[in-house]
mmCIF file of C-alpha atoms in Angstrom:
data_model
loop_
_atom_site.group_PDB
_atom_site.id
_atom_site.type_symbol
_atom_site.label_atom_id
_atom_site.label_comp_id
_atom_site.label_asym_id
_atom_site.label_seq_id
_atom_site.Cartn_x
_atom_site.Cartn_y
_atom_site.Cartn_z
ATOM 1 C CA UNK D 1 -26.262 8.622 13.809
ATOM 2 C CA UNK D 2 -25.087 11.314 16.219
ATOM 3 C CA UNK D 3 -22.119 12.495 18.244
ATOM 4 C CA UNK D 4 -22.206 13.727 21.864
ATOM 5 C CA UNK D 5 -19.381 15.123 23.951
ATOM 6 C CA UNK D 6 -18.836 16.427 27.445
ATOM 7 C CA UNK D 7 -16.067 17.297 29.906
ATOM 8 C CA UNK D 8 -15.697 15.067 32.937
ATOM 9 C CA UNK D 9 -13.770 15.829 36.114
ATOM 10 C CA UNK D 10 -12.520 19.113 34.749
ATOM 11 C CA UNK D 11 -10.062 17.960 32.106
ATOM 12 C CA UNK D 12 -11.276 14.685 30.555
ATOM 13 C CA UNK D 13 -13.178 14.915 27.288
ATOM 14 C CA UNK D 14 -15.626 12.095 26.609
ATOM 15 C CA UNK D 15 -16.932 11.658 23.060
ATOM 16 C CA UNK D 16 -19.788 9.253 22.327
ATOM 17 C CA UNK D 17 -20.667 8.200 18.796
ATOM 18 C CA UNK D 18 -24.116 6.665 18.397
ATOM 19 C CA UNK D 19 -23.818 4.047 15.643
ATOM 20 C CA UNK D 20 -26.754 2.819 13.556
ATOM 21 C CA UNK D 21 -24.917 -0.129 11.965
ATOM 22 C CA UNK D 22 -22.233 -2.647 12.866
ATOM 23 C CA UNK D 23 -18.771 -1.197 12.334
ATOM 24 C CA UNK D 24 -15.138 -2.167 12.718
ATOM 25 C CA UNK D 25 -13.538 0.797 14.547
ATOM 26 C CA UNK D 26 -9.890 1.785 14.106
ATOM 27 C CA UNK D 27 -8.081 4.791 15.547
ATOM 28 C CA UNK D 28 -4.691 6.455 15.337
ATOM 29 C CA UNK D 29 -3.104 9.799 16.123
ATOM 30 C CA UNK D 30 -1.654 12.406 13.764
ATOM 31 C CA UNK D 31 0.906 14.971 14.765
ATOM 32 C CA UNK D 32 0.233 18.662 14.312
ATOM 33 C CA UNK D 33 0.829 20.261 10.915
ATOM 34 C CA UNK D 34 1.063 23.937 9.942
ATOM 35 C CA UNK D 35 -2.656 23.774 9.083
ATOM 36 C CA UNK D 36 -4.008 21.742 12.023
ATOM 37 C CA UNK D 37 -3.270 20.759 15.600
ATOM 38 C CA UNK D 38 -2.718 17.263 17.003
ATOM 39 C CA UNK D 39 -5.523 14.929 15.972
ATOM 40 C CA UNK D 40 -7.102 11.640 16.910
ATOM 41 C CA UNK D 41 -8.525 9.946 13.817
ATOM 42 C CA UNK D 42 -11.309 7.387 14.233
ATOM 43 C CA UNK D 43 -12.237 5.253 11.228
ATOM 44 C CA UNK D 44 -15.542 3.362 11.276
ATOM 45 C CA UNK D 45 -15.429 0.610 8.667
ATOM 46 C CA UNK D 46 -18.768 -0.822 7.586
ATOM 47 C CA UNK D 47 -18.794 -4.540 8.398
ATOM 48 C CA UNK D 48 -21.557 -5.177 5.863
ATOM 49 C CA UNK D 49 -19.511 -3.868 2.936
ATOM 50 C CA UNK D 50 -16.207 -5.675 3.025
ATOM 51 C CA UNK D 51 -13.846 -5.479 0.059
ATOM 52 C CA UNK D 52 -13.047 -8.926 -1.272
ATOM 53 C CA UNK D 53 -9.584 -9.831 -0.108
ATOM 54 C CA UNK D 54 -6.980 -11.274 -2.418
ATOM 55 C CA UNK D 55 -5.757 -14.599 -1.051
ATOM 56 C CA UNK D 56 -3.070 -16.983 -2.175
ATOM 57 C CA UNK D 57 -4.166 -20.493 -2.994
ATOM 58 C CA UNK D 58 -2.564 -23.140 -0.794
ATOM 59 C CA UNK D 59 -2.878 -25.895 -3.392
ATOM 60 C CA UNK D 60 0.613 -27.116 -4.290
ATOM 61 C CA UNK D 61 -0.391 -27.588 -7.925
ATOM 62 C CA UNK D 62 -1.945 -24.160 -8.257
ATOM 63 C CA UNK D 63 -0.980 -21.591 -10.859
ATOM 64 C CA UNK D 64 -1.788 -18.677 -8.643
ATOM 65 C CA UNK D 65 -1.292 -15.030 -9.435
ATOM 66 C CA UNK D 66 1.419 -13.011 -7.742
ATOM 67 C CA UNK D 67 -0.133 -10.528 -5.326
ATOM 68 C CA UNK D 68 1.381 -7.054 -5.616
ATOM 69 C CA UNK D 69 0.454 -4.573 -2.869
ATOM 70 C CA UNK D 70 0.545 -1.022 -4.271
ATOM 71 C CA UNK D 71 0.876 1.652 -1.604
ATOM 72 C CA UNK D 72 0.224 5.243 -2.652
ATOM 73 C CA UNK D 73 1.986 7.271 0.043
ATOM 74 C CA UNK D 74 0.310 9.810 2.349
ATOM 75 C CA UNK D 75 -3.372 10.664 1.781
ATOM 76 C CA UNK D 76 -6.213 12.440 3.533
ATOM 77 C CA UNK D 77 -5.000 15.109 5.967
ATOM 78 C CA UNK D 78 -1.413 14.171 5.116
ATOM 79 C CA UNK D 79 -0.658 15.686 1.682
ATOM 80 C CA UNK D 80 3.011 14.716 1.736
ATOM 81 C CA UNK D 81 5.421 17.087 0.042
ATOM 82 C CA UNK D 82 3.982 20.095 -1.788
ATOM 83 C CA UNK D 83 5.625 21.361 -4.959
ATOM 84 C CA UNK D 84 5.367 24.491 -7.100
ATOM 85 C CA UNK D 85 1.796 25.383 -7.981
ATOM 86 C CA UNK D 86 0.580 23.564 -4.835
ATOM 87 C CA UNK D 87 1.052 20.156 -6.473
ATOM 88 C CA UNK D 88 0.538 17.623 -3.679
ATOM 89 C CA UNK D 89 2.509 14.408 -3.358
ATOM 90 C CA UNK D 90 -0.546 12.401 -2.295
ATOM 91 C CA UNK D 91 -2.299 13.212 -5.587
ATOM 92 C CA UNK D 92 0.724 12.521 -7.798
ATOM 93 C CA UNK D 93 1.490 9.148 -6.249
ATOM 94 C CA UNK D 94 -2.148 8.072 -6.320
ATOM 95 C CA UNK D 95 -2.201 8.751 -10.058
ATOM 96 C CA UNK D 96 0.910 6.621 -10.583
ATOM 97 C CA UNK D 97 -0.373 3.876 -8.256
ATOM 98 C CA UNK D 98 -3.658 3.639 -10.141
ATOM 99 C CA UNK D 99 -1.865 3.381 -13.475
ATOM 100 C CA UNK D 100 0.377 0.639 -12.061
ATOM 101 C CA UNK D 101 -2.738 -1.142 -10.809
ATOM 102 C CA UNK D 102 -4.249 -1.076 -14.307
ATOM 103 C CA UNK D 103 -1.070 -2.472 -15.885
ATOM 104 C CA UNK D 104 -0.785 -5.323 -13.396
ATOM 105 C CA UNK D 105 -4.464 -6.189 -13.716
ATOM 106 C CA UNK D 106 -3.964 -6.627 -17.462
ATOM 107 C CA UNK D 107 -0.832 -8.758 -17.022
ATOM 108 C CA UNK D 108 -1.524 -12.528 -16.699
ATOM 109 C CA UNK D 109 0.009 -13.939 -13.556
ATOM 110 C CA UNK D 110 -0.311 -10.762 -11.482
ATOM 111 C CA UNK D 111 -3.044 -9.606 -9.100
ATOM 112 C CA UNK D 112 -2.596 -6.081 -7.723
ATOM 113 C CA UNK D 113 -4.216 -4.818 -4.552
ATOM 114 C CA UNK D 114 -4.357 -1.133 -3.628
ATOM 115 C CA UNK D 115 -3.416 -0.363 -0.029
ATOM 116 C CA UNK D 116 -5.421 2.847 -0.215
ATOM 117 C CA UNK D 117 -7.914 3.364 -3.017
ATOM 118 C CA UNK D 118 -8.960 6.926 -2.195
ATOM 119 C CA UNK D 119 -7.899 10.138 -0.508
ATOM 120 C CA UNK D 120 -7.631 8.990 3.098
ATOM 121 C CA UNK D 121 -4.795 8.361 5.520
ATOM 122 C CA UNK D 122 -3.524 4.960 6.664
ATOM 123 C CA UNK D 123 -0.864 4.630 9.348
ATOM 124 C CA UNK D 124 2.539 3.296 8.293
ATOM 125 C CA UNK D 125 2.093 0.115 10.311
ATOM 126 C CA UNK D 126 -1.434 -0.185 8.952
ATOM 127 C CA UNK D 127 -0.075 -0.239 5.404
ATOM 128 C CA UNK D 128 2.286 -3.105 6.251
ATOM 129 C CA UNK D 129 -0.464 -4.955 8.071
ATOM 130 C CA UNK D 130 -2.815 -4.716 5.079
ATOM 131 C CA UNK D 131 -0.128 -6.092 2.774
ATOM 132 C CA UNK D 132 0.495 -9.037 5.108
ATOM 133 C CA UNK D 133 -3.253 -9.642 5.589
ATOM 134 C CA UNK D 134 -3.642 -9.854 1.815
ATOM 135 C CA UNK D 135 -0.619 -12.186 1.631
ATOM 136 C CA UNK D 136 1.274 -9.971 -0.790
ATOM 137 C CA UNK D 137 4.324 -11.262 -2.657
ATOM 138 C CA UNK D 138 5.643 -7.708 -3.047
ATOM 139 C CA UNK D 139 4.967 -4.358 -1.374
ATOM 140 C CA UNK D 140 5.601 -1.262 -3.509
ATOM 141 C CA UNK D 141 5.274 2.126 -1.821
ATOM 142 C CA UNK D 142 5.054 5.033 -4.291
ATOM 143 C CA UNK D 143 6.303 8.487 -3.252
ATOM 144 C CA UNK D 144 7.687 11.749 -4.645
ATOM 145 C CA UNK D 145 10.818 13.187 -3.057
ATOM 146 C CA UNK D 146 11.428 16.740 -1.819
ATOM 147 C CA UNK D 147 14.463 18.730 -0.705
ATOM 148 C CA UNK D 148 15.338 22.264 0.383
ATOM 149 C CA UNK D 149 17.403 22.752 -2.760
ATOM 150 C CA UNK D 150 15.196 23.096 -5.820
ATOM 151 C CA UNK D 151 18.066 21.757 -7.922
ATOM 152 C CA UNK D 152 17.738 18.237 -6.477
ATOM 153 C CA UNK D 153 16.206 15.936 -9.074
ATOM 154 C CA UNK D 154 15.929 12.336 -10.211
ATOM 155 C CA UNK D 155 14.164 9.133 -9.229
ATOM 156 C CA UNK D 156 15.296 6.720 -6.508
ATOM 157 C CA UNK D 157 14.443 3.300 -5.111
ATOM 158 C CA UNK D 158 14.879 2.343 -1.460
ATOM 159 C CA UNK D 159 15.026 -0.976 0.364
ATOM 160 C CA UNK D 160 15.231 -1.503 4.118
ATOM 161 C CA UNK D 161 18.578 -0.889 5.763
ATOM 162 C CA UNK D 162 20.493 -3.820 7.261
ATOM 163 C CA UNK D 163 20.069 -2.272 10.708
ATOM 164 C CA UNK D 164 16.335 -1.941 10.113
ATOM 165 C CA UNK D 165 16.131 -5.589 9.055
ATOM 166 C CA UNK D 166 17.913 -6.722 12.201
ATOM 167 C CA UNK D 167 15.670 -4.657 14.483
ATOM 168 C CA UNK D 168 12.530 -5.888 12.686
ATOM 169 C CA UNK D 169 13.553 -9.520 13.148
ATOM 170 C CA UNK D 170 14.246 -8.816 16.818
ATOM 171 C CA UNK D 171 10.853 -7.146 17.236
ATOM 172 C CA UNK D 172 8.955 -10.093 15.786
ATOM 173 C CA UNK D 173 11.004 -12.425 17.949
ATOM 174 C CA UNK D 174 10.179 -10.413 21.078
ATOM 175 C CA UNK D 175 6.453 -10.315 20.258
ATOM 176 C CA UNK D 176 6.068 -13.871 19.046
ATOM 177 C CA UNK D 177 4.230 -15.056 22.167
ATOM 178 C CA UNK D 178 1.362 -12.659 21.511
ATOM 179 C CA UNK D 179 1.538 -12.423 17.737
ATOM 180 C CA UNK D 180 -0.878 -14.289 15.525
ATOM 181 C CA UNK D 181 1.297 -13.432 12.518
ATOM 182 C CA UNK D 182 3.430 -15.979 10.753
ATOM 183 C CA UNK D 183 6.918 -15.168 9.553
ATOM 184 C CA UNK D 184 7.627 -16.763 6.210
ATOM 185 C CA UNK D 185 4.585 -18.985 6.719
ATOM 186 C CA UNK D 186 5.986 -20.374 9.992
ATOM 187 C CA UNK D 187 4.692 -19.575 13.474
ATOM 188 C CA UNK D 188 7.368 -18.469 15.948
ATOM 189 C CA UNK D 189 5.181 -18.856 19.030
ATOM 190 C CA UNK D 190 5.965 -22.556 19.555
ATOM 191 C CA UNK D 191 9.723 -22.349 18.832
ATOM 192 C CA UNK D 192 12.496 -22.007 21.381
ATOM 193 C CA UNK D 193 14.489 -18.755 21.465
ATOM 194 C CA UNK D 194 17.403 -19.962 19.358
ATOM 195 C CA UNK D 195 15.303 -21.520 16.594
ATOM 196 C CA UNK D 196 12.855 -18.606 16.528
ATOM 197 C CA UNK D 197 15.756 -16.174 16.245
ATOM 198 C CA UNK D 198 17.319 -18.108 13.382
ATOM 199 C CA UNK D 199 14.000 -18.308 11.512
ATOM 200 C CA UNK D 200 13.327 -14.581 11.955
ATOM 201 C CA UNK D 201 16.834 -13.657 10.801
ATOM 202 C CA UNK D 202 16.666 -15.971 7.785
ATOM 203 C CA UNK D 203 13.304 -14.555 6.765
ATOM 204 C CA UNK D 204 14.508 -10.950 6.981
ATOM 205 C CA UNK D 205 17.783 -11.740 5.177
ATOM 206 C CA UNK D 206 15.941 -13.393 2.299
ATOM 207 C CA UNK D 207 13.342 -10.621 2.163
ATOM 208 C CA UNK D 208 15.986 -7.882 2.080
ATOM 209 C CA UNK D 209 18.015 -9.665 -0.611
ATOM 210 C CA UNK D 210 14.952 -9.940 -2.857
ATOM 211 C CA UNK D 211 13.990 -6.322 -2.139
ATOM 212 C CA UNK D 212 17.424 -5.079 -3.231
ATOM 213 C CA UNK D 213 17.448 -7.109 -6.441
ATOM 214 C CA UNK D 214 13.851 -6.248 -7.272
ATOM 215 C CA UNK D 215 14.589 -2.592 -6.589
ATOM 216 C CA UNK D 216 17.537 -2.692 -8.965
ATOM 217 C CA UNK D 217 15.286 -3.880 -11.798
ATOM 218 C CA UNK D 218 12.757 -1.143 -11.085
ATOM 219 C CA UNK D 219 15.472 1.519 -10.825
ATOM 220 C CA UNK D 220 17.021 0.451 -14.153
ATOM 221 C CA UNK D 221 13.678 0.772 -15.929
ATOM 222 C CA UNK D 222 12.938 4.137 -14.316
ATOM 223 C CA UNK D 223 16.293 5.283 -15.662
ATOM 224 C CA UNK D 224 14.861 4.726 -19.112
ATOM 225 C CA UNK D 225 12.385 7.592 -18.754
ATOM 226 C CA UNK D 226 14.014 9.998 -16.288
ATOM 227 C CA UNK D 227 17.270 10.961 -14.601
ATOM 228 C CA UNK D 228 18.223 8.964 -11.535
ATOM 229 C CA UNK D 229 19.097 10.653 -8.259
ATOM 230 C CA UNK D 230 21.307 7.677 -7.375
ATOM 231 C CA UNK D 231 22.252 4.848 -9.735
ATOM 232 C CA UNK D 232 22.011 2.153 -7.031
ATOM 233 C CA UNK D 233 19.219 1.095 -4.699
ATOM 234 C CA UNK D 234 19.548 3.029 -1.452
ATOM 235 C CA UNK D 235 18.790 1.645 1.990
ATOM 236 C CA UNK D 236 17.008 3.347 4.875
ATOM 237 C CA UNK D 237 14.842 2.495 7.880
ATOM 238 C CA UNK D 238 11.486 3.508 6.382
ATOM 239 C CA UNK D 239 8.677 2.094 8.535
ATOM 240 C CA UNK D 240 6.622 0.869 5.579
ATOM 241 C CA UNK D 241 9.479 -1.403 4.494
ATOM 242 C CA UNK D 242 9.631 -3.334 7.769
ATOM 243 C CA UNK D 243 7.669 -6.440 6.841
ATOM 244 C CA UNK D 244 9.568 -9.562 7.918
ATOM 245 C CA UNK D 245 8.577 -11.739 4.983
ATOM 246 C CA UNK D 246 7.351 -9.501 2.158
ATOM 247 C CA UNK D 247 9.950 -8.024 -0.217
ATOM 248 C CA UNK D 248 9.325 -4.289 0.021
ATOM 249 C CA UNK D 249 10.576 -1.291 -1.950
ATOM 250 C CA UNK D 250 9.901 2.424 -1.725
ATOM 251 C CA UNK D 251 9.952 4.227 -5.062
ATOM 252 C CA UNK D 252 10.703 7.949 -5.149
ATOM 253 C CA UNK D 253 9.366 8.906 -8.582
ATOM 254 C CA UNK D 254 11.148 12.265 -8.700
ATOM 255 C CA UNK D 255 11.519 15.501 -6.739
ATOM 256 C CA UNK D 256 8.223 17.329 -6.410
ATOM 257 C CA UNK D 257 10.263 20.260 -5.074
ATOM 258 C CA UNK D 258 11.979 20.555 -8.470
ATOM 259 C CA UNK D 259 9.913 22.740 -10.795
ATOM 260 C CA UNK D 260 10.534 20.698 -13.946
ATOM 261 C CA UNK D 261 9.922 17.319 -12.332
ATOM 262 C CA UNK D 262 6.911 18.588 -10.404
ATOM 263 C CA UNK D 263 5.343 19.764 -13.653
ATOM 264 C CA UNK D 264 5.926 16.356 -15.248
ATOM 265 C CA UNK D 265 4.745 14.356 -12.239
ATOM 266 C CA UNK D 266 1.432 16.220 -12.226
ATOM 267 C CA UNK D 267 0.565 15.114 -15.785
ATOM 268 C CA UNK D 268 -1.305 11.931 -16.650
ATOM 269 C CA UNK D 269 0.978 10.945 -19.596
ATOM 270 C CA UNK D 270 4.077 11.084 -17.386
ATOM 271 C CA UNK D 271 2.343 9.205 -14.564
ATOM 272 C CA UNK D 272 1.573 6.455 -17.080
ATOM 273 C CA UNK D 273 5.223 6.378 -18.209
ATOM 274 C CA UNK D 274 6.426 6.113 -14.625
ATOM 275 C CA UNK D 275 3.926 3.369 -13.812
ATOM 276 C CA UNK D 276 4.983 1.460 -16.946
ATOM 277 C CA UNK D 277 8.642 1.645 -15.898
ATOM 278 C CA UNK D 278 7.864 0.320 -12.413
ATOM 279 C CA UNK D 279 5.710 -2.403 -13.954
ATOM 280 C CA UNK D 280 8.495 -3.501 -16.303
ATOM 281 C CA UNK D 281 10.949 -3.776 -13.420
ATOM 282 C CA UNK D 282 8.566 -5.878 -11.319
ATOM 283 C CA UNK D 283 7.728 -8.078 -14.282
ATOM 284 C CA UNK D 284 11.348 -8.637 -15.284
ATOM 285 C CA UNK D 285 12.287 -9.806 -11.799
ATOM 286 C CA UNK D 286 9.346 -12.159 -11.310
ATOM 287 C CA UNK D 287 9.674 -13.584 -14.827
ATOM 288 C CA UNK D 288 13.258 -14.551 -13.995
ATOM 289 C CA UNK D 289 12.579 -15.580 -10.368
ATOM 290 C CA UNK D 290 8.932 -16.700 -10.045
ATOM 291 C CA UNK D 291 7.860 -18.152 -6.677
ATOM 292 C CA UNK D 292 6.831 -21.806 -6.827
ATOM 293 C CA UNK D 293 3.149 -22.521 -7.306
ATOM 294 C CA UNK D 294 2.578 -19.405 -9.422
ATOM 295 C CA UNK D 295 1.440 -19.125 -13.022
ATOM 296 C CA UNK D 296 4.766 -17.502 -13.902
ATOM 297 C CA UNK D 297 6.662 -20.463 -12.391
ATOM 298 C CA UNK D 298 4.544 -22.875 -14.446
ATOM 299 C CA UNK D 299 5.135 -20.847 -17.606
ATOM 300 C CA UNK D 300 8.872 -20.858 -16.970
ATOM 301 C CA UNK D 301 8.840 -24.640 -16.549
ATOM 302 C CA UNK D 302 6.951 -24.973 -19.821
ATOM 303 C CA UNK D 303 9.382 -22.649 -21.549
ATOM 304 C CA UNK D 304 6.623 -20.169 -22.317
ATOM 305 C CA UNK D 305 7.931 -17.019 -24.054
ATOM 306 C CA UNK D 306 7.666 -13.745 -22.184
ATOM 307 C CA UNK D 307 5.212 -11.181 -23.460
ATOM 308 C CA UNK D 308 6.963 -8.398 -25.436
ATOM 309 C CA UNK D 309 7.710 -5.375 -23.324
ATOM 310 C CA UNK D 310 6.154 -2.015 -24.097
ATOM 311 C CA UNK D 311 8.362 0.948 -24.822
ATOM 312 C CA UNK D 312 12.113 1.288 -25.185
ATOM 313 C CA UNK D 313 14.313 2.307 -22.278
ATOM 314 C CA UNK D 314 17.232 4.656 -22.653
ATOM 315 C CA UNK D 315 20.567 2.937 -22.381
ATOM 316 C CA UNK D 316 21.873 5.289 -19.719
ATOM 317 C CA UNK D 317 20.709 7.911 -17.282
ATOM 318 C CA UNK D 318 22.542 10.673 -15.527
ATOM 319 C CA UNK D 319 22.899 10.791 -11.763
ATOM 320 C CA UNK D 320 21.349 13.643 -9.802
#
C-alpha cells in the first residue's frame, strides 16, 4: 500500500512497507554490478495466489510422473553473460527452458516444473530449495557459457564435483538437528553420528553417479546438433548442483560470447533444437532406468515400446 523510510540514530535506515494483503516475505542480497550498487531484494509473495505444487504420490502401486525441475539461470537484475548485440543469457536460457517444459508436458510419464517462470531473480540456494520442495526427480539448470576469448565455443554439461558432494553431505550432517529436510526420504535428525554420516554419504554418492550418467546422455544428444566444448561431463562445485538427493546437472548450451553461437542461441528455432536434444537425453536415461512406482517403470515391466524419438543426431561432434 505504501512505503516509509527514515534514518535512526544517525546511520540506521528503517524501511516500513504497509501491506494490504497477507504475504509470504522473502529477502536476499545481491552484489554490486557495473550498472547498480549492492542491493537488498525483498519479495512479497501473495499467500492467496499459490501456484499448485507438483507432488509425488506415496502410493506404492502408483504410476506417477517423473518430476523434472527446469531451472533457467539468472533472471531479473542478473542478466548473466551478455553476448554480441546485447544478447542476454537470462533471455536465451528462458527460451530454451520454456521449450523443454513444453516437450516434457507432452511426454507421458513426465511432469515438468519451472523453477522461475518469468524475468525475476531467485537465489542459488532458493533454486535448490524449490526443487526439493516440489520433490523433483531431476534438476536441470540451463545456462549459456562465456569466455574472454571469442573463439571459445561448444556446449557442455556439468555435474557436481566429488569434493562438492563430500562437503554437501557434511553440511547436511552438521545441520541435521535443525533441518526439517529429509535426505533420500530419510530423516537424519534421529540418527547417531555414524549412521547419519553413512546415510548422507550414500545419498550423495548415488545422486552424483546418476547425475554423471544422466549428463552423459544429455551431452551425447546435444552433440547431435552442435559442437561440444568437452566430450565428457565435467565436474565443478556449482551451488545449484548441491542437492543431497536430487540428481542435478548444469547444461551450458553454448558460448554466448562467441558471435556465431550467440546468434544461433538467440533464435527460436535453435532454442527448440537445443531443448529437444536435452529432452531426448533425459528421456533416454529414465526410459532405461525408471525409478520404481513411476509410469515409466510400469511400462518397462509391461514391455511397452518406447515412443519414437524426434530428429536424427549426428554421429560425431568436434571438441571445442
